[in-house]
JSON list of N, CA and C in Angstrom, two decimals:
[
{"chain": "A", "resi": 1, "resn": "MET", "atom": "N", "xyz": [18.10, 31.53, 24.97]},
{"chain": "A", "resi": 1, "resn": "MET", "atom": "CA", "xyz": [18.39, 30.13, 25.22]},
{"chain": "A", "resi": 1, "resn": "MET", "atom": "C", "xyz": [19.77, 30.04, 25.88]},
{"chain": "A", "resi": 2, "resn": "THR", "atom": "N", "xyz": [19.78, 29.53, 27.06]},
{"chain": "A", "resi": 2, "resn": "THR", "atom": "CA", "xyz": [21.03, 29.38, 27.80]},
{"chain": "A", "resi": 2, "resn": "THR", "atom": "C", "xyz": [21.43, 27.90, 27.83]},
{"chain": "A", "resi": 3, "resn": "PRO", "atom": "N", "xyz": [22.68, 27.63, 28.12]},
{"chain": "A", "resi": 3, "resn": "PRO", "atom": "CA", "xyz": [23.08, 26.22, 28.25]},
{"chain": "A", "resi": 3, "resn": "PRO", "atom": "C", "xyz": [22.30, 25.47, 29.32]},
{"chain": "A", "resi": 4, "resn": "LYS", "atom": "N", "xyz": [21.91, 26.18, 30.38]},
{"chain": "A", "resi": 4, "resn": "LYS", "atom": "CA", "xyz": [21.11, 25.53, 31.42]},
{"chain": "A", "resi": 4, "resn": "LYS", "atom": "C", "xyz": [19.75, 25.08, 30.88]},
{"chain": "A", "resi": 5, "resn": "ASN", "atom": "N", "xyz": [19.13, 25.91, 30.03]},
{"chain": "A", "resi": 5, "resn": "ASN", "atom": "CA", "xyz": [17.86, 25.52, 29.41]},
{"chain": "A", "resi": 5, "resn": "ASN", "atom": "C", "xyz": [18.04, 24.29, 28.53]},
{"chain": "A", "resi": 6, "resn": "LEU", "atom": "N", "xyz": [19.11, 24.27, 27.75]},
{"chain": "A", "resi": 6, "resn": "LEU", "atom": "CA", "xyz": [19.37, 23.10, 26.90]},
{"chain": "A", "resi": 6, "resn": "LEU", "atom": "C", "xyz": [19.56, 21.85, 27.75]},
{"chain": "A", "resi": 7, "resn": "ASP", "atom": "N", "xyz": [20.23, 22.00, 28.87]},
{"chain": "A", "resi": 7, "resn": "ASP", "atom": "CA", "xyz": [20.45, 20.86, 29.76]},
{"chain": "A", "resi": 7, "resn": "ASP", "atom": "C", "xyz": [19.16, 20.43, 30.46]},
{"chain": "A", "resi": 8, "resn": "ASP", "atom": "N", "xyz": [18.38, 21.40, 30.92]},
{"chain": "A", "resi": 8, "resn": "ASP", "atom": "CA", "xyz": [17.13, 21.09, 31.63]},
{"chain": "A", "resi": 8, "resn": "ASP", "atom": "C", "xyz": [16.11, 20.43, 30.70]},
{"chain": "A", "resi": 9, "resn": "TRP", "atom": "N", "xyz": [15.99, 20.93, 29.50]},
{"chain": "A", "resi": 9, "resn": "TRP", "atom": "CA", "xyz": [14.99, 20.42, 28.56]},
{"chain": "A", "resi": 9, "resn": "TRP", "atom": "C", "xyz": [15.48, 19.21, 27.78]},
{"chain": "A", "resi": 10, "resn": "ARG", "atom": "N", "xyz": [16.78, 18.90, 27.88]},
{"chain": "A", "resi": 10, "resn": "ARG", "atom": "CA", "xyz": [17.37, 17.76, 27.18]},
{"chain": "A", "resi": 10, "resn": "ARG", "atom": "C", "xyz": [17.04, 17.77, 25.70]},
{"chain": "A", "resi": 11, "resn": "ILE", "atom": "N", "xyz": [17.25, 18.91, 25.07]},
{"chain": "A", "resi": 11, "resn": "ILE", "atom": "CA", "xyz": [16.92, 19.07, 23.66]},
{"chain": "A", "resi": 11, "resn": "ILE", "atom": "C", "xyz": [17.80, 18.21, 22.77]},
{"chain": "A", "resi": 12, "resn": "VAL", "atom": "N", "xyz": [19.12, 18.25, 22.99]},
{"chain": "A", "resi": 12, "resn": "VAL", "atom": "CA", "xyz": [20.04, 17.50, 22.13]},
{"chain": "A", "resi": 12, "resn": "VAL", "atom": "C", "xyz": [19.81, 15.99, 22.24]},
{"chain": "A", "resi": 13, "resn": "PRO", "atom": "N", "xyz": [19.71, 15.42, 23.44]},
{"chain": "A", "resi": 13, "resn": "PRO", "atom": "CA", "xyz": [19.43, 13.97, 23.49]},
{"chain": "A", "resi": 13, "resn": "PRO", "atom": "C", "xyz": [18.11, 13.59, 22.84]},
{"chain": "A", "resi": 14, "resn": "ARG", "atom": "N", "xyz": [17.11, 14.44, 22.98]},
{"chain": "A", "resi": 14, "resn": "ARG", "atom": "CA", "xyz": [15.81, 14.13, 22.35]},
{"chain": "A", "resi": 14, "resn": "ARG", "atom": "C", "xyz": [15.92, 14.16, 20.83]},
{"chain": "A", "resi": 15, "resn": "LEU", "atom": "N", "xyz": [16.65, 15.13, 20.30]},
{"chain": "A", "resi": 15, "resn": "LEU", "atom": "CA", "xyz": [16.84, 15.19, 18.85]},
{"chain": "A", "resi": 15, "resn": "LEU", "atom": "C", "xyz": [17.62, 13.98, 18.35]},
{"chain": "A", "resi": 16, "resn": "LEU", "atom": "N", "xyz": [18.62, 13.56, 19.11]},
{"chain": "A", "resi": 16, "resn": "LEU", "atom": "CA", "xyz": [19.40, 12.38, 18.70]},
{"chain": "A", "resi": 16, "resn": "LEU", "atom": "C", "xyz": [18.55, 11.11, 18.73]},
{"chain": "A", "resi": 17, "resn": "ILE", "atom": "N", "xyz": [17.71, 10.95, 19.73]},
{"chain": "A", "resi": 17, "resn": "ILE", "atom": "CA", "xyz": [16.84, 9.77, 19.80]},
{"chain": "A", "resi": 17, "resn": "ILE", "atom": "C", "xyz": [15.85, 9.79, 18.65]},
{"chain": "A", "resi": 18, "resn": "ILE", "atom": "N", "xyz": [15.29, 10.96, 18.33]},
{"chain": "A", "resi": 18, "resn": "ILE", "atom": "CA", "xyz": [14.36, 11.06, 17.20]},
{"chain": "A", "resi": 18, "resn": "ILE", "atom": "C", "xyz": [15.06, 10.70, 15.90]},
{"chain": "A", "resi": 19, "resn": "ALA", "atom": "N", "xyz": [16.28, 11.18, 15.71]},
{"chain": "A", "resi": 19, "resn": "ALA", "atom": "CA", "xyz": [17.04, 10.86, 14.51]},
{"chain": "A", "resi": 19, "resn": "ALA", "atom": "C", "xyz": [17.33, 9.36, 14.44]},
{"chain": "A", "resi": 20, "resn": "PHE", "atom": "N", "xyz": [17.67, 8.75, 15.57]},
{"chain": "A", "resi": 20, "resn": "PHE", "atom": "CA", "xyz": [17.95, 7.32, 15.61]},
{"chain": "A", "resi": 20, "resn": "PHE", "atom": "C", "xyz": [16.70, 6.51, 15.29]},
{"chain": "A", "resi": 21, "resn": "ILE", "atom": "N", "xyz": [15.55, 6.92, 15.80]},
{"chain": "A", "resi": 21, "resn": "ILE", "atom": "CA", "xyz": [14.28, 6.23, 15.51]},
{"chain": "A", "resi": 21, "resn": "ILE", "atom": "C", "xyz": [13.96, 6.30, 14.03]},
{"chain": "A", "resi": 22, "resn": "ILE", "atom": "N", "xyz": [14.14, 7.48, 13.42]},
{"chain": "A", "resi": 22, "resn": "ILE", "atom": "CA", "xyz": [13.87, 7.63, 11.99]},
{"chain": "A", "resi": 22, "resn": "ILE", "atom": "C", "xyz": [14.83, 6.77, 11.18]},
{"chain": "A", "resi": 23, "resn": "MET", "atom": "N", "xyz": [16.11, 6.77, 11.55]},
{"chain": "A", "resi": 23, "resn": "MET", "atom": "CA", "xyz": [17.09, 5.96, 10.84]},
{"chain": "A", "resi": 23, "resn": "MET", "atom": "C", "xyz": [16.75, 4.47, 10.95]},
{"chain": "A", "resi": 24, "resn": "ASN", "atom": "N", "xyz": [16.36, 4.02, 12.13]},
{"chain": "A", "resi": 24, "resn": "ASN", "atom": "CA", "xyz": [16.00, 2.62, 12.30]},
{"chain": "A", "resi": 24, "resn": "ASN", "atom": "C", "xyz": [14.75, 2.27, 11.49]},
{"chain": "A", "resi": 25, "resn": "PHE", "atom": "N", "xyz": [13.79, 3.15, 11.47]},
{"chain": "A", "resi": 25, "resn": "PHE", "atom": "CA", "xyz": [12.58, 2.91, 10.69]},
{"chain": "A", "resi": 25, "resn": "PHE", "atom": "C", "xyz": [12.91, 2.78, 9.21]},
{"chain": "A", "resi": 26, "resn": "ARG", "atom": "N", "xyz": [13.79, 3.63, 8.71]},
{"chain": "A", "resi": 26, "resn": "ARG", "atom": "CA", "xyz": [14.16, 3.57, 7.30]},
{"chain": "A", "resi": 26, "resn": "ARG", "atom": "C", "xyz": [14.89, 2.27, 6.97]},
{"chain": "A", "resi": 27, "resn": "VAL", "atom": "N", "xyz": [15.74, 1.78, 7.88]},
{"chain": "A", "resi": 27, "resn": "VAL", "atom": "CA", "xyz": [16.45, 0.52, 7.65]},
{"chain": "A", "resi": 27, "resn": "VAL", "atom": "C", "xyz": [15.47, -0.65, 7.62]},
{"chain": "A", "resi": 28, "resn": "VAL", "atom": "N", "xyz": [14.53, -0.67, 8.55]},
{"chain": "A", "resi": 28, "resn": "VAL", "atom": "CA", "xyz": [13.53, -1.74, 8.57]},
{"chain": "A", "resi": 28, "resn": "VAL", "atom": "C", "xyz": [12.66, -1.67, 7.33]},
{"chain": "A", "resi": 29, "resn": "GLU", "atom": "N", "xyz": [12.28, -0.46, 6.93]},
{"chain": "A", "resi": 29, "resn": "GLU", "atom": "CA", "xyz": [11.47, -0.27, 5.73]},
{"chain": "A", "resi": 29, "resn": "GLU", "atom": "C", "xyz": [12.22, -0.79, 4.50]},
{"chain": "A", "resi": 30, "resn": "TRP", "atom": "N", "xyz": [13.52, -0.48, 4.40]},
{"chain": "A", "resi": 30, "resn": "TRP", "atom": "CA", "xyz": [14.33, -0.96, 3.28]},
{"chain": "A", "resi": 30, "resn": "TRP", "atom": "C", "xyz": [14.40, -2.48, 3.30]},
{"chain": "A", "resi": 31, "resn": "PHE", "atom": "N", "xyz": [14.59, -3.07, 4.47]},
{"chain": "A", "resi": 31, "resn": "PHE", "atom": "CA", "xyz": [14.71, -4.52, 4.58]},
{"chain": "A", "resi": 31, "resn": "PHE", "atom": "C", "xyz": [13.43, -5.21, 4.13]},
{"chain": "A", "resi": 32, "resn": "MET", "atom": "N", "xyz": [12.29, -4.63, 4.45]},
{"chain": "A", "resi": 32, "resn": "MET", "atom": "CA", "xyz": [11.02, -5.27, 4.08]},
{"chain": "A", "resi": 32, "resn": "MET", "atom": "C", "xyz": [10.76, -5.23, 2.58]},
{"chain": "A", "resi": 33, "resn": "THR", "atom": "N", "xyz": [11.44, -4.35, 1.84]},
{"chain": "A", "resi": 33, "resn": "THR", "atom": "CA", "xyz": [11.24, -4.28, 0.39]},
{"chain": "A", "resi": 33, "resn": "THR", "atom": "C", "xyz": [12.15, -5.23, -0.38]},
{"chain": "A", "resi": 34, "resn": "LEU", "atom": "N", "xyz": [13.11, -5.87, 0.29]},
{"chain": "A", "resi": 34, "resn": "LEU", "atom": "CA", "xyz": [14.03, -6.78, -0.39]},
{"chain": "A", "resi": 34, "resn": "LEU", "atom": "C", "xyz": [13.31, -8.06, -0.79]},
{"chain": "A", "resi": 35, "resn": "GLN", "atom": "N", "xyz": [13.63, -8.56, -1.98]},
{"chain": "A", "resi": 35, "resn": "GLN", "atom": "CA", "xyz": [13.03, -9.81, -2.44]},
{"chain": "A", "resi": 35, "resn": "GLN", "atom": "C", "xyz": [13.60, -11.01, -1.70]},
{"chain": "A", "resi": 36, "resn": "THR", "atom": "N", "xyz": [14.92, -11.12, -1.65]},
{"chain": "A", "resi": 36, "resn": "THR", "atom": "CA", "xyz": [15.58, -12.23, -0.96]},
{"chain": "A", "resi": 36, "resn": "THR", "atom": "C", "xyz": [16.68, -11.66, -0.07]},
{"chain": "A", "resi": 37, "resn": "PRO", "atom": "N", "xyz": [16.35, -11.28, 1.15]},
{"chain": "A", "resi": 37, "resn": "PRO", "atom": "CA", "xyz": [17.38, -10.70, 2.03]},
{"chain": "A", "resi": 37, "resn": "PRO", "atom": "C", "xyz": [18.44, -11.72, 2.41]},
{"chain": "A", "resi": 38, "resn": "SER", "atom": "N", "xyz": [19.66, -11.24, 2.50]},
{"chain": "A", "resi": 38, "resn": "SER", "atom": "CA", "xyz": [20.77, -12.12, 2.87]},
{"chain": "A", "resi": 38, "resn": "SER", "atom": "C", "xyz": [20.95, -12.10, 4.39]},
{"chain": "A", "resi": 39, "resn": "LEU", "atom": "N", "xyz": [21.83, -12.96, 4.85]},
{"chain": "A", "resi": 39, "resn": "LEU", "atom": "CA", "xyz": [22.12, -13.05, 6.28]},
{"chain": "A", "resi": 39, "resn": "LEU", "atom": "C", "xyz": [22.75, -11.75, 6.79]},
{"chain": "A", "resi": 40, "resn": "GLU", "atom": "N", "xyz": [23.59, -11.13, 5.97]},
{"chain": "A", "resi": 40, "resn": "GLU", "atom": "CA", "xyz": [24.24, -9.87, 6.36]},
{"chain": "A", "resi": 40, "resn": "GLU", "atom": "C", "xyz": [23.22, -8.75, 6.50]},
{"chain": "A", "resi": 41, "resn": "GLN", "atom": "N", "xyz": [22.25, -8.71, 5.58]},
{"chain": "A", "resi": 41, "resn": "GLN", "atom": "CA", "xyz": [21.22, -7.67, 5.66]},
{"chain": "A", "resi": 41, "resn": "GLN", "atom": "C", "xyz": [20.33, -7.88, 6.88]},
{"chain": "A", "resi": 42, "resn": "ALA", "atom": "N", "xyz": [20.00, -9.11, 7.19]},
{"chain": "A", "resi": 42, "resn": "ALA", "atom": "CA", "xyz": [19.22, -9.39, 8.40]},
{"chain": "A", "resi": 42, "resn": "ALA", "atom": "C", "xyz": [20.01, -9.03, 9.64]},
{"chain": "A", "resi": 43, "resn": "GLY", "atom": "N", "xyz": [21.31, -9.25, 9.61]},
{"chain": "A", "resi": 43, "resn": "GLY", "atom": "CA", "xyz": [22.16, -8.88, 10.74]},
{"chain": "A", "resi": 43, "resn": "GLY", "atom": "C", "xyz": [22.19, -7.38, 10.95]},
{"chain": "A", "resi": 44, "resn": "LEU", "atom": "N", "xyz": [22.22, -6.61, 9.85]},
{"chain": "A", "resi": 44, "resn": "LEU", "atom": "CA", "xyz": [22.19, -5.15, 9.96]},
{"chain": "A", "resi": 44, "resn": "LEU", "atom": "C", "xyz": [20.93, -4.68, 10.67]},
{"chain": "A", "resi": 45, "resn": "VAL", "atom": "N", "xyz": [19.79, -5.22, 10.27]},
{"chain": "A", "resi": 45, "resn": "VAL", "atom": "CA", "xyz": [18.52, -4.83, 10.90]},
{"chain": "A", "resi": 45, "resn": "VAL", "atom": "C", "xyz": [18.51, -5.22, 12.37]},
{"chain": "A", "resi": 46, "resn": "SER", "atom": "N", "xyz": [19.04, -6.39, 12.68]},
{"chain": "A", "resi": 46, "resn": "SER", "atom": "CA", "xyz": [19.09, -6.84, 14.07]},
{"chain": "A", "resi": 46, "resn": "SER", "atom": "C", "xyz": [19.98, -5.94, 14.92]},
{"chain": "A", "resi": 47, "resn": "VAL", "atom": "N", "xyz": [21.14, -5.58, 14.40]},
{"chain": "A", "resi": 47, "resn": "VAL", "atom": "CA", "xyz": [22.04, -4.70, 15.14]},
{"chain": "A", "resi": 47, "resn": "VAL", "atom": "C", "xyz": [21.44, -3.32, 15.32]},
{"chain": "A", "resi": 48, "resn": "MET", "atom": "N", "xyz": [20.80, -2.78, 14.28]},
{"chain": "A", "resi": 48, "resn": "MET", "atom": "CA", "xyz": [20.18, -1.45, 14.37]},
{"chain": "A", "resi": 48, "resn": "MET", "atom": "C", "xyz": [19.07, -1.45, 15.42]},
{"chain": "A", "resi": 49, "resn": "THR", "atom": "N", "xyz": [18.25, -2.48, 15.43]},
{"chain": "A", "resi": 49, "resn": "THR", "atom": "CA", "xyz": [17.14, -2.54, 16.39]},
{"chain": "A", "resi": 49, "resn": "THR", "atom": "C", "xyz": [17.67, -2.71, 17.81]},
{"chain": "A", "resi": 50, "resn": "GLY", "atom": "N", "xyz": [18.69, -3.52, 17.98]},
{"chain": "A", "resi": 50, "resn": "GLY", "atom": "CA", "xyz": [19.29, -3.69, 19.30]},
{"chain": "A", "resi": 50, "resn": "GLY", "atom": "C", "xyz": [19.95, -2.41, 19.80]},
{"chain": "A", "resi": 51, "resn": "ALA", "atom": "N", "xyz": [20.62, -1.70, 18.89]},
{"chain": "A", "resi": 51, "resn": "ALA", "atom": "CA", "xyz": [21.25, -0.43, 19.27]},
{"chain": "A", "resi": 51, "resn": "ALA", "atom": "C", "xyz": [20.20, 0.61, 19.66]},
{"chain": "A", "resi": 52, "resn": "LEU", "atom": "N", "xyz": [19.08, 0.62, 18.93]},
{"chain": "A", "resi": 52, "resn": "LEU", "atom": "CA", "xyz": [18.01, 1.56, 19.27]},
{"chain": "A", "resi": 52, "resn": "LEU", "atom": "C", "xyz": [17.44, 1.23, 20.65]},
{"chain": "A", "resi": 53, "resn": "THR", "atom": "N", "xyz": [17.26, -0.04, 20.93]},
{"chain": "A", "resi": 53, "resn": "THR", "atom": "CA", "xyz": [16.75, -0.45, 22.25]},
{"chain": "A", "resi": 53, "resn": "THR", "atom": "C", "xyz": [17.68, -0.01, 23.36]},
{"chain": "A", "resi": 54, "resn": "GLY", "atom": "N", "xyz": [18.98, -0.23, 23.16]},
{"chain": "A", "resi": 54, "resn": "GLY", "atom": "CA", "xyz": [19.95, 0.17, 24.18]},
{"chain": "A", "resi": 54, "resn": "GLY", "atom": "C", "xyz": [20.02, 1.67, 24.36]},
{"chain": "A", "resi": 55, "resn": "ALA", "atom": "N", "xyz": [20.03, 2.41, 23.24]},
{"chain": "A", "resi": 55, "resn": "ALA", "atom": "CA", "xyz": [20.10, 3.87, 23.32]},
{"chain": "A", "resi": 55, "resn": "ALA", "atom": "C", "xyz": [18.84, 4.44, 23.99]},
{"chain": "A", "resi": 56, "resn": "PHE", "atom": "N", "xyz": [17.70, 3.88, 23.67]},
{"chain": "A", "resi": 56, "resn": "PHE", "atom": "CA", "xyz": [16.45, 4.36, 24.26]},
{"chain": "A", "resi": 56, "resn": "PHE", "atom": "C", "xyz": [16.41, 4.07, 25.76]},
{"chain": "A", "resi": 57, "resn": "GLY", "atom": "N", "xyz": [16.90, 2.90, 26.15]},
{"chain": "A", "resi": 57, "resn": "GLY", "atom": "CA", "xyz": [16.96, 2.57, 27.58]},
{"chain": "A", "resi": 57, "resn": "GLY", "atom": "C", "xyz": [17.89, 3.50, 28.33]},
{"chain": "A", "resi": 58, "resn": "LEU", "atom": "N", "xyz": [19.04, 3.80, 27.74]},
{"chain": "A", "resi": 58, "resn": "LEU", "atom": "CA", "xyz": [19.96, 4.76, 28.38]},
{"chain": "A", "resi": 58, "resn": "LEU", "atom": "C", "xyz": [19.35, 6.15, 28.45]},
{"chain": "A", "resi": 59, "resn": "PHE", "atom": "N", "xyz": [18.64, 6.55, 27.41]},
{"chain": "A", "resi": 59, "resn": "PHE", "atom": "CA", "xyz": [18.00, 7.86, 27.40]},
{"chain": "A", "resi": 59, "resn": "PHE", "atom": "C", "xyz": [16.95, 7.96, 28.50]},
{"chain": "A", "resi": 60, "resn": "LEU", "atom": "N", "xyz": [16.15, 6.93, 28.66]},
{"chain": "A", "resi": 60, "resn": "LEU", "atom": "CA", "xyz": [15.12, 6.97, 29.69]},
{"chain": "A", "resi": 60, "resn": "LEU", "atom": "C", "xyz": [15.71, 6.95, 31.10]},
{"chain": "A", "resi": 61, "resn": "GLY", "atom": "N", "xyz": [16.83, 6.30, 31.26]},
{"chain": "A", "resi": 61, "resn": "GLY", "atom": "CA", "xyz": [17.45, 6.22, 32.58]},
{"chain": "A", "resi": 61, "resn": "GLY", "atom": "C", "xyz": [18.36, 7.38, 32.92]},
{"chain": "A", "resi": 62, "resn": "SER", "atom": "N", "xyz": [18.52, 8.33, 32.01]},
{"chain": "A", "resi": 62, "resn": "SER", "atom": "CA", "xyz": [19.48, 9.42, 32.25]},
{"chain": "A", "resi": 62, "resn": "SER", "atom": "C", "xyz": [18.83, 10.72, 32.71]},
{"chain": "A", "resi": 63, "resn": "GLY", "atom": "N", "xyz": [17.60, 10.68, 33.14]},
{"chain": "A", "resi": 63, "resn": "GLY", "atom": "CA", "xyz": [16.94, 11.88, 33.60]},
{"chain": "A", "resi": 63, "resn": "GLY", "atom": "C", "xyz": [17.43, 12.32, 34.98]},
{"chain": "A", "resi": 64, "resn": "LYS", "atom": "N", "xyz": [16.88, 13.44, 35.44]},
{"chain": "A", "resi": 64, "resn": "LYS", "atom": "CA", "xyz": [17.25, 13.93, 36.77]},
{"chain": "A", "resi": 64, "resn": "LYS", "atom": "C", "xyz": [16.74, 12.99, 37.83]},
{"chain": "A", "resi": 65, "resn": "LYS", "atom": "N", "xyz": [17.58, 12.72, 38.79]},
{"chain": "A", "resi": 65, "resn": "LYS", "atom": "CA", "xyz": [17.20, 11.88, 39.92]},
{"chain": "A", "resi": 65, "resn": "LYS", "atom": "C", "xyz": [16.72, 12.77, 41.06]},
{"chain": "A", "resi": 66, "resn": "GLU", "atom": "N", "xyz": [15.55, 12.49, 41.56]},
{"chain": "A", "resi": 66, "resn": "GLU", "atom": "CA", "xyz": [15.00, 13.32, 42.62]},
{"chain": "A", "resi": 66, "resn": "GLU", "atom": "C", "xyz": [15.20, 12.72, 43.97]}
]
């Protein structure tokens, strides 16, 4: 495994996006189990989902340009 292979296959960014998706899923899952969610808890879920959307958009747009 060479650094060029890691760069070509984009292993690290893919692992980070997968970790972010899992983390976001766990936050949403936790939020859905709350009996009476507060405004702060709803804000956390909103920020996490927005951050995932932005990170995923940047990930998709960062590929090799042909």
